PDB file of C-alpha atoms in Angstrom:
ATOM      1  CA  PRO A   1       6.885  15.735  -4.800  1.00 63.00           C
ATOM      2  CA  LYS A   2      10.646  16.270  -4.465  1.00 74.00           C
ATOM      3  CA  TYR A   3      11.417  12.552  -4.708  1.00 71.00           C
ATOM      4  CA  TRP A   4       8.292  11.040  -6.273  1.00 69.00           C
ATOM      5  CA  GLY A   5       7.321  13.687  -8.845  1.00 76.00           C
ATOM      6  CA  PRO A   6       4.410  16.093  -9.222  1.00 84.00           C
ATOM      7  CA  ASP A   7       1.779  13.338  -8.877  1.00 81.00           C
ATOM      8  CA  ALA A   8       3.169  11.995  -5.573  1.00 79.00           C
ATOM      9  CA  GLU A   9      -0.087  12.470  -3.700  1.00 81.00           C
ATOM     10  CA  ALA A  10      -2.299  10.970  -6.419  1.00 84.00           C
ATOM     11  CA  PHE A  11      -3.708   7.510  -5.712  1.00 84.00           C
ATOM     12  CA  GLN A  12      -1.988   5.353  -8.335  1.00 78.00           C
ATOM     13  CA  PRO A  13      -1.423   1.824  -7.007  1.00 74.00           C
ATOM     14  CA  GLU A  14       0.015   0.739 -10.359  1.00 74.00           C
ATOM     15  CA  ARG A  15       3.110   2.822  -9.634  1.00 68.00           C
ATOM     16  CA  TRP A  16       4.273   0.013  -7.300  1.00 66.00           C
ATOM     17  CA  LEU A  17       3.881  -2.822  -9.797  1.00 67.00           C
ATOM     18  CA  ALA A  18       7.240  -4.229 -10.843  1.00 64.00           C
ATOM     19  CA  ASP A  19       8.150  -4.066 -14.495  1.00 62.00           C
ATOM     20  CA  LYS A  20      10.245  -6.716 -16.250  1.00 59.00           C
ATOM     21  CA  ASN A  21      13.497  -4.841 -15.467  1.00 59.00           C
ATOM     22  CA  GLY A  22      12.949  -4.886 -11.698  1.00 55.00           C
ATOM     23  CA  GLY A  23      11.973  -1.229 -11.559  1.00 54.00           C
ATOM     24  CA  VAL A  24       8.503   0.139 -11.098  1.00 51.00           C
ATOM     25  CA  ALA A  25       6.168   0.345 -14.069  1.00 52.00           C
ATOM     26  CA  GLY A  26       4.768   3.729 -12.978  1.00 51.00           C
ATOM     27  CA  GLY A  27       8.006   5.643 -13.378  1.00 52.00           C
ATOM     28  CA  GLY A  28      11.086   3.453 -13.462  1.00 49.00           C
ATOM     29  CA  ILE A  29      11.905   4.040  -9.797  1.00 51.00           C
ATOM     30  CA  ASP A  30      14.662   1.816  -8.481  1.00 50.00           C
ATOM     31  CA  THR A  31      13.127  -0.703  -6.083  1.00 53.00           C
ATOM     32  CA  LYS A  32      16.173  -2.753  -5.154  1.00 58.00           C
ATOM     33  CA  GLY A  33      14.984  -2.895  -1.546  1.00 58.00           C
ATOM     34  CA  PHE A  34      15.542   0.762  -0.693  1.00 62.00           C
ATOM     35  CA  THR A  35      12.143   2.285  -1.450  1.00 61.00           C
ATOM     36  CA  PHE A  36      10.121   0.703   1.363  1.00 63.00           C
ATOM     37  CA  LEU A  37      12.262   0.236   4.469  1.00 70.00           C
ATOM     38  CA  PRO A  38      10.339  -1.371   7.339  1.00 74.00           C
ATOM     39  CA  PHE A  39      12.736  -4.344   7.315  1.00 76.00           C
ATOM     40  CA  GLY A  40      15.912  -2.359   6.706  1.00 75.00           C
ATOM     41  CA  ALA A  41      18.004  -2.713   3.575  1.00 72.00           C
ATOM     42  CA  GLY A  42      21.380  -3.848   2.388  1.00 72.00           C
ATOM     43  CA  GLY A  43      23.576  -6.256   4.294  1.00 75.00           C
ATOM     44  CA  HIS A  44      21.825  -5.685   7.617  1.00 77.00           C
ATOM     45  CA  SER A  45      18.264  -6.267   6.481  1.00 78.00           C
ATOM     46  CA  CYS A  46      15.821  -8.483   8.354  1.00 83.00           C
ATOM     47  CA  ILE A  47      16.145 -12.197   7.593  1.00 86.00           C
ATOM     48  CA  GLY A  48      12.350 -12.571   7.827  1.00 88.00           C
ATOM     49  CA  TYR A  49      11.637  -9.988   5.115  1.00 84.00           C
ATOM     50  CA  ARG A  50      10.933 -12.442   2.310  1.00 86.00           C
ATOM     51  CA  PHE A  51       8.758 -14.687   4.496  1.00 93.00           C
ATOM     52  CA  ALA A  52       6.768 -11.722   5.856  1.00 90.00           C
ATOM     53  CA  THR A  53       6.231 -10.316   2.356  1.00 88.00           C
ATOM     54  CA  ILE A  54       4.945 -13.625   0.979  1.00 94.00           C
ATOM     55  CA  GLU A  55       2.772 -14.151   4.059  1.00 96.00           C
ATOM     56  CA  ALA A  56       1.245 -10.677   3.693  1.00 93.00           C
ATOM     57  CA  LYS A  57       0.461 -11.316   0.011  1.00 94.00           C
ATOM     58  CA  LEU A  58      -1.211 -14.636   0.846  1.00 96.00           C
ATOM     59  CA  ILE A  59      -3.311 -13.056   3.599  1.00 96.00           C
ATOM     60  CA  MET A  60      -4.377 -10.197   1.318  1.00 94.00           C
ATOM     61  CA  ALA A  61      -5.274 -12.639  -1.481  1.00 95.00           C
ATOM     62  CA  HIS A  62      -7.399 -14.676   0.931  1.00 95.00           C
ATOM     63  CA  MET A  63      -9.125 -11.538   2.229  1.00 94.00           C
ATOM     64  CA  ALA A  64      -9.768 -10.240  -1.302  1.00 92.00           C
ATOM     65  CA  ARG A  65     -11.356 -13.552  -2.217  1.00 94.00           C
ATOM     66  CA  ALA A  66     -13.479 -13.918   0.944  1.00 96.00           C
ATOM     67  CA  LEU A  67     -14.461 -10.331   1.782  1.00 96.00           C
ATOM     68  CA  ARG A  68     -15.857  -7.238   0.140  1.00 94.00           C
ATOM     69  CA  ILE A  69     -14.515  -4.023   1.679  1.00 92.00           C
ATOM     70  CA  GLU A  70     -16.324  -0.777   0.921  1.00 93.00           C
ATOM     71  CA  ILE A  71     -16.236   2.756   2.248  1.00 92.00           C
ATOM     72  CA  ALA A  72     -19.062   3.207   4.765  1.00 94.00           C
ATOM     73  CA  PRO A  73     -22.140   4.979   3.367  1.00 94.00           C
ATOM     74  CA  SER A  74     -21.665   7.818   5.869  1.00 92.00           C
ATOM     75  CA  GLN A  75     -18.195   8.449   4.378  1.00 92.00           C
ATOM     76  CA  GLN A  76     -19.063   8.374   0.648  1.00 88.00           C
ATOM     77  CA  ASN A  77     -18.779  12.136   0.070  1.00 90.00           C
ATOM     78  CA  VAL A  78     -16.155  12.957   2.707  1.00 91.00           C
ATOM     79  CA  LYS A  79     -12.809  14.370   1.559  1.00 92.00           C
ATOM     80  CA  HIS A  80      -9.983  12.438   3.237  1.00 90.00           C
ATOM     81  CA  THR A  81      -6.390  13.540   3.515  1.00 90.00           C
ATOM     82  CA  PHE A  82      -3.614  11.027   3.983  1.00 88.00           C
ATOM     83  CA  THR A  83      -0.699  11.488   6.338  1.00 86.00           C
ATOM     84  CA  SER A  84       2.275   9.221   6.545  1.00 81.00           C
ATOM     85  CA  SER A  85       4.437   8.356   9.504  1.00 76.00           C
ATOM     86  CA  ILE A  86       5.095   4.733  10.419  1.00 77.00           C
ATOM     87  CA  THR A  87       1.681   3.894   8.952  1.00 81.00           C
ATOM     88  CA  THR A  88      -0.597   5.781   6.599  1.00 85.00           C
ATOM     89  CA  LYS A  89      -3.503   7.525   8.326  1.00 89.00           C
ATOM     90  CA  THR A  90      -6.492   9.498   7.116  1.00 90.00           C
ATOM     91  CA  LYS A  91      -8.141  12.599   8.475  1.00 90.00           C
ATOM     92  CA  PRO A  92     -10.963  12.207   9.277  1.00 92.00           C
ATOM     93  CA  SER A  93     -10.743   8.496  10.108  1.00 91.00           C
ATOM     94  CA  LEU A  94     -11.780   6.266   7.218  1.00 90.00           C
ATOM     95  CA  LYS A  95     -14.662   3.988   8.125  1.00 93.00           C
ATOM     96  CA  VAL A  96     -15.274   0.861   6.074  1.00 92.00           C
ATOM     97  CA  VAL A  97     -17.892  -1.852   5.849  1.00 94.00           C
ATOM     98  CA  VAL A  98     -16.642  -5.427   5.548  1.00 94.00           C
ATOM     99  CA  LYS A  99     -19.033  -8.000   4.082  1.00 95.00           C
ATOM    100  CA  GLN A 100     -18.529 -11.647   3.370  1.00 95.00           C
ATOM    101  CA  ARG A 101     -18.797 -12.527  -0.325  1.00 90.00           C
TER     102      ARG A 101
END
């Protein structure tokens, strides 16, 4: 909440969509490479960053087209909490069902 505002823990994927000014549509946050840092930032950033980002988008687009991913029936009414370290995790573990379209 200190850095992202009072709705920091709300699930709002649109907050990461870029607006026409290069910021983020969900709040005007500066995203000049310093918000998400797995590849570093500035002059010493990873040279494979752009390739890895495009590759990840292509893989996700292919998966979204070919697969249907749903929360497992046994998890429909379970309250999950998200924790963040290097990756985002849920407690209890989130189980999903993957079906081919």
